[in-house]
Every structure is written in structure tokens, then in C-alpha cells.
Coordinates of C-alpha atoms in Angstrom, one line a residue:
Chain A
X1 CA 0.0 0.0 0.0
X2 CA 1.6 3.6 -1.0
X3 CA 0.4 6.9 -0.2
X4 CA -1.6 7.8 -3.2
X5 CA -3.3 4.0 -3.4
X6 CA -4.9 4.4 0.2
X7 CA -6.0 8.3 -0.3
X8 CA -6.9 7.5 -4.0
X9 CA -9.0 4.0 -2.3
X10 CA -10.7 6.1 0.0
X11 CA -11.7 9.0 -2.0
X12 CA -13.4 6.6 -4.8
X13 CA -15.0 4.4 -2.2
X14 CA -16.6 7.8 -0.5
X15 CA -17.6 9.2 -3.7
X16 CA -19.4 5.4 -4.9
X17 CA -21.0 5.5 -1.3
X18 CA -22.8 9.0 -1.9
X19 CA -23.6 7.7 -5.3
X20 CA -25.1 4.8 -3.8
X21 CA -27.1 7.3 -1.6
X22 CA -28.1 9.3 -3.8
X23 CA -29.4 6.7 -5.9
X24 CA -31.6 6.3 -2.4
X25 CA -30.2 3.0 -2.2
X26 CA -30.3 3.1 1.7
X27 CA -33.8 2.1 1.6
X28 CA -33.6 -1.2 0.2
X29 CA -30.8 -2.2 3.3
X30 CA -33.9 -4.0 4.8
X31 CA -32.4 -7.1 2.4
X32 CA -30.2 -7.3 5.6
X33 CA -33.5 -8.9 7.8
X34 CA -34.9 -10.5 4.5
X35 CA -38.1 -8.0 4.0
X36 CA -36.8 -7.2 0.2
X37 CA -39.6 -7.2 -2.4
X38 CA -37.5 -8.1 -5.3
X39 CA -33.8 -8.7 -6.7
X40 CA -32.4 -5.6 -7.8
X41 CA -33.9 -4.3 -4.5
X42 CA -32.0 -6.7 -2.6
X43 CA -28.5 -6.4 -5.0
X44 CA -28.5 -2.7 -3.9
X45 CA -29.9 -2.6 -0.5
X46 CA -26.6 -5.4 -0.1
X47 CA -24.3 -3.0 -2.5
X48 CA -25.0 -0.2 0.0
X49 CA -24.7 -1.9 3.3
X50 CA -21.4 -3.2 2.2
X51 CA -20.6 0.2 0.7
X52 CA -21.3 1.8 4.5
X53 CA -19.4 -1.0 6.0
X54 CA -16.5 -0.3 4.5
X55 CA -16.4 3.3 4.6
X56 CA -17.1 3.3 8.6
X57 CA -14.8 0.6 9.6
X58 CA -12.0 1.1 6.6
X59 CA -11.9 4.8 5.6
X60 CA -10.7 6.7 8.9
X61 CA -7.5 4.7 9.4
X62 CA -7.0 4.8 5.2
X63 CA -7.4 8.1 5.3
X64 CA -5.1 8.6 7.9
X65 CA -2.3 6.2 7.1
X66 CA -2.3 8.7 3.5
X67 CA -2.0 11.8 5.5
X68 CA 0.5 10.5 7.6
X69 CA 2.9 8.8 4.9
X70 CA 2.2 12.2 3.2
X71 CA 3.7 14.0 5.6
X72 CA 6.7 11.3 6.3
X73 CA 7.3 11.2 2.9
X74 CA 7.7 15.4 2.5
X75 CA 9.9 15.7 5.6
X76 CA 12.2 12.6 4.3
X77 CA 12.1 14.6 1.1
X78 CA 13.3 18.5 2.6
X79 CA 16.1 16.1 4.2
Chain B
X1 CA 7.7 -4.9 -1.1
X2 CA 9.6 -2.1 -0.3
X3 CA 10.1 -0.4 3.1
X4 CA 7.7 2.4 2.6
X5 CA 5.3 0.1 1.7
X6 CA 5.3 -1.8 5.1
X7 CA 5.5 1.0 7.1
X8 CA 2.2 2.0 5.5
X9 CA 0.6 -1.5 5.6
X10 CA 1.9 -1.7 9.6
X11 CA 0.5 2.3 10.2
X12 CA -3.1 1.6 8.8
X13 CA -3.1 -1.8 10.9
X14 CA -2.3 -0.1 14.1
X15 CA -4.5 2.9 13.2
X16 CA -7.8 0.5 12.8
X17 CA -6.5 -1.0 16.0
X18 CA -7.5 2.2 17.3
X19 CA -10.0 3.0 15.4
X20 CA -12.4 0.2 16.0
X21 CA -12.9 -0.1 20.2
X22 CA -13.6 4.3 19.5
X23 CA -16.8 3.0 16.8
X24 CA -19.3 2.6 20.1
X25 CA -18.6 6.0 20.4
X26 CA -19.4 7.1 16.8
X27 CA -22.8 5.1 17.0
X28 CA -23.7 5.5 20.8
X29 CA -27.4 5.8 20.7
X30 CA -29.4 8.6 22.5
X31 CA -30.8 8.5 25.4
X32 CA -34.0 5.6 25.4
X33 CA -36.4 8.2 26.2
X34 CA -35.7 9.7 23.5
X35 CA -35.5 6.6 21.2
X36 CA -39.1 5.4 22.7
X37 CA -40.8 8.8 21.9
X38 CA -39.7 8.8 18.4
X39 CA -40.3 4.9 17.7
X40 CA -43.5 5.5 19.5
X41 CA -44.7 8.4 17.4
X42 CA -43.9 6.2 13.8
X43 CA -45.5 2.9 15.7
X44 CA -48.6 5.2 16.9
X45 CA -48.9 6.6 13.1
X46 CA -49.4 3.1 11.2
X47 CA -51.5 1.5 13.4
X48 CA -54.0 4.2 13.7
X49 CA -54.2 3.3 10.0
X50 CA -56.4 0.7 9.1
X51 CA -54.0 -0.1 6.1
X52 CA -50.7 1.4 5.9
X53 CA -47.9 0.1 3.3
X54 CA -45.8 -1.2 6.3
X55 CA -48.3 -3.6 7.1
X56 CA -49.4 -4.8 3.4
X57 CA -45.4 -5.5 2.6
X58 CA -45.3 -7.5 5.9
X59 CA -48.6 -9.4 4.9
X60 CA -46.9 -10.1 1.8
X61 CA -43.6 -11.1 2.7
X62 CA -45.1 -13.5 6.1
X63 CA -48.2 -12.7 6.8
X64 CA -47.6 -14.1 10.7
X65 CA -45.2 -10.8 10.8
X66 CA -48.4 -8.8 10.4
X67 CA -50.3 -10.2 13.9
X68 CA -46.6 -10.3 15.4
X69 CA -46.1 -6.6 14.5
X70 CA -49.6 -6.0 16.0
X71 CA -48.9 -8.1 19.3
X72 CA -45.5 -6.5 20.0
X73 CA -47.5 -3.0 19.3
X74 CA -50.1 -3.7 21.9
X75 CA -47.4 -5.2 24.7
X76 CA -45.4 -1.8 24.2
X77 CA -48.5 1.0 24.3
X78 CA -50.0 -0.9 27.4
X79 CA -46.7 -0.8 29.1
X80 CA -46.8 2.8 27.8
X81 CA -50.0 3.8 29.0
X82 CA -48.6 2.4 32.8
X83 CA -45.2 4.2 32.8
X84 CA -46.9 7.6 31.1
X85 CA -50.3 7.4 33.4
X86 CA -51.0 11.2 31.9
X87 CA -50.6 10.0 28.6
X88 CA -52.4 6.6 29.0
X89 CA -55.8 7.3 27.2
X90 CA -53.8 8.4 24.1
X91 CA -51.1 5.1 24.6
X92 CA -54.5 2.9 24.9
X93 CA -56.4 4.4 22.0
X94 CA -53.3 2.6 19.7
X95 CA -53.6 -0.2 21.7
X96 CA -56.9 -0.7 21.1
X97 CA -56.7 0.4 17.2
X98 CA -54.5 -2.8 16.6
X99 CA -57.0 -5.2 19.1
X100 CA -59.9 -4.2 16.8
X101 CA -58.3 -4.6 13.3
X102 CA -57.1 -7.9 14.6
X103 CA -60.7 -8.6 15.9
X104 CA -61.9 -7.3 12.6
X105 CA -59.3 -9.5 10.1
X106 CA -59.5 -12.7 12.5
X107 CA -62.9 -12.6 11.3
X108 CA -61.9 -13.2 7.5
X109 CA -60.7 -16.8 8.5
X110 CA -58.4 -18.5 11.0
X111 CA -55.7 -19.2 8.5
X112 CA -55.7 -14.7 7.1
X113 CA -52.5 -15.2 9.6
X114 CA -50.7 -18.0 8.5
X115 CA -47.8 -18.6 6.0
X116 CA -49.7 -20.9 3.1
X117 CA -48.4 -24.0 4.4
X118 CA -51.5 -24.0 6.5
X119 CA -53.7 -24.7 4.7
X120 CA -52.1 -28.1 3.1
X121 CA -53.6 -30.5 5.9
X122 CA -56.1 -30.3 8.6
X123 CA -55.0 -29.8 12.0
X124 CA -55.2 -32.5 14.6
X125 CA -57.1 -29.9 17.1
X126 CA -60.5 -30.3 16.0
X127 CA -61.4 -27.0 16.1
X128 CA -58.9 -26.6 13.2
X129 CA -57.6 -23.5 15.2
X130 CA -53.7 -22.2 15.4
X131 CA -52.7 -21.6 18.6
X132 CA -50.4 -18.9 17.0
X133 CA -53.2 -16.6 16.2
X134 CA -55.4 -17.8 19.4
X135 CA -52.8 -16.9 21.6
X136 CA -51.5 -13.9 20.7
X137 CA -54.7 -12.1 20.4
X138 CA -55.3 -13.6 24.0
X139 CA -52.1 -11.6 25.0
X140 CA -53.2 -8.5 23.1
X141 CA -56.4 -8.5 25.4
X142 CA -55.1 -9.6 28.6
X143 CA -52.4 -6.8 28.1
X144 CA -54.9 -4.3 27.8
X145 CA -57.6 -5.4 30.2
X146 CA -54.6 -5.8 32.8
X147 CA -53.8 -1.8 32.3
X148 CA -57.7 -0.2 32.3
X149 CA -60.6 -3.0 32.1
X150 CA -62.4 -1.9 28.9
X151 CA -66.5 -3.5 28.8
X152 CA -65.7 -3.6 25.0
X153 CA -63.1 -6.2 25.2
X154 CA -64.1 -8.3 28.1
X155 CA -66.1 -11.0 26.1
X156 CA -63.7 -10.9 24.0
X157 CA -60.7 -12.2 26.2
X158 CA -63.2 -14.8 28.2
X159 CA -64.0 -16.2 24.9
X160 CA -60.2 -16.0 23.5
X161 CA -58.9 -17.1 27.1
X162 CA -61.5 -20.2 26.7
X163 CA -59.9 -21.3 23.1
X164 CA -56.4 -21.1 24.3
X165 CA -57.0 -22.7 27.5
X166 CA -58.8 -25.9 25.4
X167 CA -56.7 -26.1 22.9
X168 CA -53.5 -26.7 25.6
X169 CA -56.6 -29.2 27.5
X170 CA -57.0 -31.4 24.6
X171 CA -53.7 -31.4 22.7
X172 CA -51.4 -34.4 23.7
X173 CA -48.6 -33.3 26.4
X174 CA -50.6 -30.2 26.8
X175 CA -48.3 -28.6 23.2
X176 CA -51.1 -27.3 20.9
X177 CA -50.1 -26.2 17.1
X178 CA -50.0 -23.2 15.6
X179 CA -50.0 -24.7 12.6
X180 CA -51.0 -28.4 11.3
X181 CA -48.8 -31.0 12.9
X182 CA -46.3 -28.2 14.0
X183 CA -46.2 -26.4 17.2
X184 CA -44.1 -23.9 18.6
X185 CA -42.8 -22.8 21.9
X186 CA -43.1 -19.2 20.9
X187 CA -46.6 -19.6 20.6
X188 CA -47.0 -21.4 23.6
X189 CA -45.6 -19.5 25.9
X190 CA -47.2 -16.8 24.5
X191 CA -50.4 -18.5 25.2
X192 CA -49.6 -19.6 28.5
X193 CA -48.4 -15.7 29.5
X194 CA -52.1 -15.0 28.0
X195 CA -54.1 -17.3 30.3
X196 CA -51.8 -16.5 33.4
X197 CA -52.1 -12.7 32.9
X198 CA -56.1 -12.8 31.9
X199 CA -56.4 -15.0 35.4
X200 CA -54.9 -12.1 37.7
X201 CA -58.2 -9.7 36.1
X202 CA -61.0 -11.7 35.8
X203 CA -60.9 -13.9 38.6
X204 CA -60.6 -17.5 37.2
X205 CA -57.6 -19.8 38.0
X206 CA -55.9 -22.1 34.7
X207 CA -53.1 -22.8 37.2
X208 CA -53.2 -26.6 37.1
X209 CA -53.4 -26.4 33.4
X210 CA -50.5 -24.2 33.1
X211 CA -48.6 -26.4 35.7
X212 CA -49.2 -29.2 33.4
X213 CA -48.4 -27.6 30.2
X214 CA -45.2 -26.3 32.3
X215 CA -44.2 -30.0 33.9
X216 CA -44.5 -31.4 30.4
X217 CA -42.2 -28.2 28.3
X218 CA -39.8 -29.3 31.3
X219 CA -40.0 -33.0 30.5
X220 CA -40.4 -33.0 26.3
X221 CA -38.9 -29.6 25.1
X222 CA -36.0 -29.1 27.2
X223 CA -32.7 -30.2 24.4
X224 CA -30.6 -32.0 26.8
X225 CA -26.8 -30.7 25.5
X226 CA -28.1 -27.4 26.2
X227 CA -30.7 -27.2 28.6
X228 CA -32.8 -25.0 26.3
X229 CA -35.5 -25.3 24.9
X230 CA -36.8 -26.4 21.7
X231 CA -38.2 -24.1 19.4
X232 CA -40.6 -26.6 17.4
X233 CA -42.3 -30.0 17.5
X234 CA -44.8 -32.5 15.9
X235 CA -48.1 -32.9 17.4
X236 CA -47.6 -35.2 20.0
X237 CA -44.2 -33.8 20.9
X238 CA -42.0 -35.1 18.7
X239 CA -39.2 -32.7 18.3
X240 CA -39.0 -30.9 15.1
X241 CA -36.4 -27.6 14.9
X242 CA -33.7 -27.4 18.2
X243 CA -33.2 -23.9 20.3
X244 CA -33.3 -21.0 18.4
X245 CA -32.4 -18.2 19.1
X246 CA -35.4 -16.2 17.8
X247 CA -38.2 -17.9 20.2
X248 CA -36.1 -18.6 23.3
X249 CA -35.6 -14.5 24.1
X250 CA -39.2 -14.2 23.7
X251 CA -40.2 -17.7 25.5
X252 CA -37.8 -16.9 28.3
X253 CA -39.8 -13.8 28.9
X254 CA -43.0 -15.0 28.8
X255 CA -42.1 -17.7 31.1
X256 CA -41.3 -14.5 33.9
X257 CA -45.6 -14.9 34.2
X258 CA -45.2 -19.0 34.9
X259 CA -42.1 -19.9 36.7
X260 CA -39.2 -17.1 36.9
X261 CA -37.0 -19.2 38.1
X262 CA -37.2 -21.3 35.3
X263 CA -36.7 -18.3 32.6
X264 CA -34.1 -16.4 34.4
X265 CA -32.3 -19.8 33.4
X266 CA -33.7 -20.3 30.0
X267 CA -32.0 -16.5 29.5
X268 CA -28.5 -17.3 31.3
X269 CA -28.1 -20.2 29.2
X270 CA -29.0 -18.5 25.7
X271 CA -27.2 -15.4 26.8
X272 CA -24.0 -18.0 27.0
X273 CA -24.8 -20.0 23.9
X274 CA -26.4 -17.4 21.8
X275 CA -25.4 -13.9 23.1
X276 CA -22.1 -11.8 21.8
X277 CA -20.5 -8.7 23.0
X278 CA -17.4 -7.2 21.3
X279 CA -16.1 -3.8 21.4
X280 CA -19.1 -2.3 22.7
X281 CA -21.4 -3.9 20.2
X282 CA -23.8 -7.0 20.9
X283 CA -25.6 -9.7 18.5
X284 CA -27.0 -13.2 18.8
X285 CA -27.1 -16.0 16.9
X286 CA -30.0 -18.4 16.2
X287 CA -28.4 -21.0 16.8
X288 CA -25.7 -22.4 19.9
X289 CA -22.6 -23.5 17.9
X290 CA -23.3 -27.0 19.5
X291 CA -26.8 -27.6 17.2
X292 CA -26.6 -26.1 14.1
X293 CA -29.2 -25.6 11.5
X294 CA -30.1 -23.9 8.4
X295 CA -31.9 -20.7 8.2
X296 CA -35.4 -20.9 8.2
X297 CA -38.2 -17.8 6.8
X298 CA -38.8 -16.9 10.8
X299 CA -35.0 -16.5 11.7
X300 CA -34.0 -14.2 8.7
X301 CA -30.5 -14.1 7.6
X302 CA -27.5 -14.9 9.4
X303 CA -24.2 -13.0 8.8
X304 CA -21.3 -15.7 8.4
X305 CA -18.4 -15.5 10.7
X306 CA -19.9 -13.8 13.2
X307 CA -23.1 -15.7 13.3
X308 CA -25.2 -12.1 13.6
X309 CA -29.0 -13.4 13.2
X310 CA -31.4 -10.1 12.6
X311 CA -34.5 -12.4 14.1
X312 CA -32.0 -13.6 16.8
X313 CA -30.6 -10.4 18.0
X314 CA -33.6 -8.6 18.0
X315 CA -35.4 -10.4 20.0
X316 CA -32.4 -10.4 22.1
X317 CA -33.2 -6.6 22.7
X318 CA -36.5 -8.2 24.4
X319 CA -34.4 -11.0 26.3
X320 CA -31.6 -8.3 27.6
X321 CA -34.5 -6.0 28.7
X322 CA -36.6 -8.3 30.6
X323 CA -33.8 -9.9 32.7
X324 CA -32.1 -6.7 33.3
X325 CA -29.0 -7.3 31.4
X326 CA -28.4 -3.7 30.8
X327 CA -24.9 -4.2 29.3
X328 CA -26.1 -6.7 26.7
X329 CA -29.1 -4.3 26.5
X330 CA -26.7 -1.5 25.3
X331 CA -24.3 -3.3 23.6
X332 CA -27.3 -4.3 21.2
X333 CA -28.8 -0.8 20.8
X334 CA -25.3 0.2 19.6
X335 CA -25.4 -2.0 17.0
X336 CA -28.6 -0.9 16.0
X337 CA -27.2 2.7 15.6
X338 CA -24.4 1.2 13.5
X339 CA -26.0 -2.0 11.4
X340 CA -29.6 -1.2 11.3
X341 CA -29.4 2.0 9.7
X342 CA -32.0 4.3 11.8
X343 CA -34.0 6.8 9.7
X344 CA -35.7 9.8 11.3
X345 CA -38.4 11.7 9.9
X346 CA -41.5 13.7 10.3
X347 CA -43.2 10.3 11.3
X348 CA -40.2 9.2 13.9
X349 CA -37.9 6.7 13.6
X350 CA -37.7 3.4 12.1
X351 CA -34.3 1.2 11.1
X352 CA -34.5 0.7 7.6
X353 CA -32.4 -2.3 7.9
X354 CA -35.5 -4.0 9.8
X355 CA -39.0 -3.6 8.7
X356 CA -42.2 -2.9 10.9
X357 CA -42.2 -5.9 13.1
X358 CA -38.9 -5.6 14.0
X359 CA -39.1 -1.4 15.2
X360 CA -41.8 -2.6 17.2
X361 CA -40.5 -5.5 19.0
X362 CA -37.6 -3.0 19.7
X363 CA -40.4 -0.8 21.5
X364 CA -41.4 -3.2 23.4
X365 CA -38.0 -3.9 24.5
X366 CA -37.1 -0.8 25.5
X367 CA -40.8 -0.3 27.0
X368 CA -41.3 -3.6 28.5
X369 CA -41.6 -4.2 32.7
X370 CA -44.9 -2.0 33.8
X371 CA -47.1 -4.2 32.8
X372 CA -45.1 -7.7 33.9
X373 CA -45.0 -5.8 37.0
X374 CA -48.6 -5.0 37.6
X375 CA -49.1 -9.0 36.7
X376 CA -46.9 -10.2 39.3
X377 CA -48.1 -7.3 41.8
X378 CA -51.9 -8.5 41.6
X379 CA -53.1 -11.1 43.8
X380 CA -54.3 -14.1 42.0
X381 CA -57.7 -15.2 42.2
X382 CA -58.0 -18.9 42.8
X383 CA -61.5 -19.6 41.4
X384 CA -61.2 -22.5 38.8
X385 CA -63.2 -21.6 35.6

């Protein structure tokens, strides 16, 4: 994992997540207790719960691991 | 893989080491007064409705979720109406919307509340009743009748009282169905909670029968590697599906009315076999990792690794509540804030990961105790029927 791969990772999976919202996806996330009506209902519903999980649990440490090797990687530089 | 690359793998590791025990922060819930009102003002909006699209995709998804939805509604407005007494005529009135639609639509046919499969063969009970739908609109009225006795509903609960008590008479080991050749232990503790609350209001005594029906759950339903009991069986008492998760929360809480000392064991041992807490979050599964099984239209999904069941966990919420468990109890809420996806609106609140049986069992979780209370506070009458 590099600098620009984990900022460039969690930029793209933000932006596909307020797609996904947008799209009003976030209603259909009752596929996760089985009360879905039909299939694409239940592909996005699981597209977007996915989408969430990784954004909460993932994005804050990626994002942070890029800001931090950003900096490392500019002071090793000026040296 | 050079250097900077493993530093970077090594920083984001240690960082999500971090990260993850803060997440119960990011999704503590507020405070449970505030989560009742809000659940309470959506729950109070669609059953005032005669029809409401809620209730028509439940109907057509399971159409037992619909009198479930109802039942769980009318055990949290009646515990409402006892723990707001200034609010109570306005807690009833919901109450008593969802009794009279139910009285209304069990009217259209015994079976308006069962899944299709029952109406492939007769039921043994000659009645050709489901104890399912007998028993939980026996609950609905006792519940209310135990809060404020209503002249509207009293015939009603003698006569629904009556069916469930027969059905238990006649049916062999005292384990009626809910639905042909298959009963449950949801069901019958929900009917046996029924009788024993309906006795502490209108005098009679059923406690021989429920002693009976008790002695013989002890002797037929209890799994012996677990000590817990089964969720389904044959008529007869055959066994049919092992614990689950799913009925034993809510069986273990009905059984508070019967023999406490029985369900405050029935809970310990699910809450060991069944219950999970990590990092401030808490699920359940359906199933203890002893017995498995393979998911079934009542348990809903299961999420692999972790074992998370949605039926399991929330009626876990119920389980934790009912026994005091207030860690568990919050641990679960959190994960509601964080996996269920809560959506607040003009209407309230609702978690949009769940559907409208599920906001309302959480209700009556985080409602529940009043009216258990007033049950076990009132003296009971010992005239036999």
C-alpha cells in the first residue's frame, strides 16, 4: 500500500457510497432482515450496506495512514 | 515490497486498531427516552391506520409478521400507558386500534394469519384452530384489560382465554399447534403468558393447566446438550427444529408470568450459547454453535463468521431487557445505531435495515416491565373456571 493508493482507495470508495445514496439505495438495506420485495432491491440494499461498512470501519485509518505517509514522505524529502 | 510500503501496511493496521474499540462512540445511541418517543410516534402513526404500506409489505412477505407486528404494538402502548399514566388514554387508543383490526381481520378466517403451508392439511385440534393466532390475540387483550378494564373487550378475552385454555386441554402433552402437525414454543408461551395474565383480572384460575403444560415443556422440550428449549415439535411432541435463538428470548420472557426461576435460566443459558459482545457492540445468533441448523423464513438471515441473526438479535433486545441485562441491552442498541441504519423523519424513527415488526418489537424492548409488574403485583384469584 503507498500513499496515493490508500488516499486515492478512499476517495473513490466515498464518492461510490454518496452515489449509492443518492441513488436512495439506503432504503432497500432491509435485504439485511430479509423483508426485500425483489432482486435488484435486494443487490442494492446489499451493495450499499457493504458500501457503509467499509467506509465506517475502513476509511478513517486509510485516510489517515495517506495523510501521515504524506507527511513522512515530505519531511524525508526536505532532508 | 519495499520499506515504505510496510510502514504503511503496519500504520493503517495499528490505526484501525485504534479505530475500531472508538466506533461505540461514533454510534452510541441517545438517550432511550428519546428513542421510545420517536419509535412510538412512527409505531402510533401506522397502526391508527387501518391499512398502511408497512403492514401490506409484511402481509406479503409472512403474513404471521403482520399479527406479530400488531402483538408486539399492543405489549409496548400498554406498558406505555402504565409508565406515562397522563398519557395513557392516548397510549390505549393505539392499543386498542391494533386489538380491533385484529378482531376485525380474524374474522376473515383463521388461516388470514398463516404462512400458506397451512392450509395443506387439517390440524389435529378439532377445532382446526392455530394456537399462534389464538394466543396472541389472548395476549393482546389480557395486556390491555390488565392496564384499564375496557367493557368492549371483556367477552372478547373470556372467549379468547377459553380457546387457548382448550386447545393446551385437549392437545397431547398439553403442546397445541400453531399450525398443522407443528407447534411452537413461541406460541406457547405466548399463550400460557395470556391465560396467566387474563387470570390475575377476571378472577378464574388455569393454574393446574399451566402447571401441566409447564411440567410437560420441562420433560419434552428441554434439548438435553443445552438445557434450552426447543423451538418446534410434531403434534404429539415429537421434536422438530432445536433452540433457536429467535423464540427462546421471547419464550424466556414469557415464562417471567409461569415460573421465573425457570426463565431467568432459559436466559443465562441463551445469553452463554447465543449472546455476543465485542467492542461495545452485541448480536445473537439463532443458533448455539453445538446444534446447528439452516436458516429458516422466521430466523431471517444470518451473517457468516460472526453468526449475527437479525430475528435472533432482536429479540435479544427483548431477552436483555426483561432480565435486566443492561450491558447486553446496550451493547445491542449500539449495533442498532451502527448496522440497522436508523431513519428519522417527520413520522419518527424506524431502522431501515429491519421492517415494521422488528421497530416494534424494539419498543417493546425498550418499554417492557410495567405491565409484567402489575401482573406479578396483583393477587391471584383462585377460582377455577
Amino acid at each position: 500500500m503507498t500513499r496515493s493508493l490508500a488516499l486515492r482507495t478512499a476517495v473513490v470508495t466515498a464518492a461510490f457510497f454518496a452515489f449509492l445514496e443518492l441513488l436512495g439505495a439506503r432504503q432497500h438495506v432491509s435485504a439485511l432482515s430479509g423483508t426485500v420485495t425483489d432482486r435488484a432491491a435486494l443487490f442494492l440494499g446489499l451493495l450499499y450496506a457493504l458500501t457503509f461498512f467499509v467506509v465506517v470501519l475502513l476509511l478513517p485509518p486509510l485516510l489517515v495512514t495517506g495523510f501521515l505517509m504524506r507527511r513522512l514522505e515530505s519531511s524525508a524529502a526536505r532532508r | 515490497m519495499g520499506k515504505r510500503r510496510v510502514g504503511s501496511v503496519v500504520l493503517f493496521v495499528v490505526l484501525l486498531g485504534a479505530w475500531l474499540p472508538a466506533l461505540q462512540l461514533v454510534f452510541a445511541p441517545p438517550p432511550r427516552a428519546v428513542l421510545v418517543e420517536q419509535l412510538a410516534r412512527r409505531q402510533a402513526v401506522v397502526a391508527l391506520r387501518d391499512e398502511s404500506d408497512e403492514r401490506a409489505l409484511l402481509r406479503r412477505l409472512n403474513p404471521e409478521w403482520d399479527l406479530m407486528s400488531r402483538t408486539f404494538g399492543v405489549l409496548a402502548f400498554t406498558n406505555l400507558a402504565l409508565s406515562e399514566p397522563g398519557r395513557a388514554d392516548e397510549h390505549l387508543a393505539v392499543a386498542d386500534a391494533l386489538i380491533r383490526q385484529t378482531l376485525r381481520d380474524e374474522q376473515r378466517g383463521h388461516l388470514f394469519f398463516l404462512l400458506p403451508y397451512g392450509r395443506r392439511e387439517p390440524f389435529h385440534d378439532d377445532a382446526q384452530r392455530s394456537l399462534f393466532v389464538d394466543g396472541e390475540l389472548a395476549l393482546m387483550l389480557a395486556a390491555r384489560q390488565t392496564v384499564r378494564e375496557s367493557p368492549e373487550f371483556r367477552t372478547a378475552l373470556r372467549r379468547q382465554v377459553d380457546e387457548v385454555a382448550r386447545q393446551l386441554e385437549v392437545a397431547p402433552l398439553h403442546l397445541a399447534e400453531s399450525y398443522p402437525d407443528e407447534g411452537w414454543t413461541f406460541c406457547n408461551s405466548i399463550a400460557v403468558a395470556a391465560v396467566t395474565l387474563s387470570d390475575r383480572i377476571d378472577g378464574r384460575s388455569h393454574r393446574e393447566l399451566v402447571d401441566a403444560w409447564l411440567a410437560s415443556v420441562k420433560t419434552h422440550l428441554v434439548e438435553p446438550r443445552t438445557g434450552l428449549l426447543r423451538s418446534s415439535f410434531r403434534h404429539g411432541g415429537a421434536p422438530l427444529d432445536g433452540p433457536e435463538g429467535s423464540t427462546l428470548w421471547l419464550s424466556a420472557h414469557m415464562l417471567q408470568l409461569v415460573d421465573a426461576e425457570f426463565a431467568a435460566d432459559q436466559y443465562r443459558r441463551a445469553r452463554t450459547l447465543l449472546g455476543h459482545r465485542t467492542l461495545g457492540f452485541g448480536w445473537a445468533a439463532e443458533w448455539p454453535a453445538v446444534l446447528r441448523n439452516v436458516d429458516d423464513v422466521d430466523s431471517g438471515p444470518t451473517i457468516p463468521l460472526v453468526e449475527a441473526n437479525a430475528g435472533s438479535s432482536g429479540l435479544a433486545l427483548l431477552g436483555a431487557a426483561a432480565f435486566d441485562d443492561d450491558e447486553y441491552l446496550d451493547a445491542l442498541v449500539t449495533s442498532l445505531g451502527f448496522a440497522a441504519f436508523p431513519v428519522r423523519d417527520e413520522t419518527g424513527l424506524r431502522y431501515a435495515a429491519g421492517n415494521h415488526l422488528a421497530d416494534a418489537v424494539l419498543l417493546y424492548a425498550l418499554t417492557e416491565g410495567p405491565l409484567w409488574k402489575r401482573a406479578s403485583a396483583t393477587p391471584m384469584l383462585t377460582r377455577t373456571p
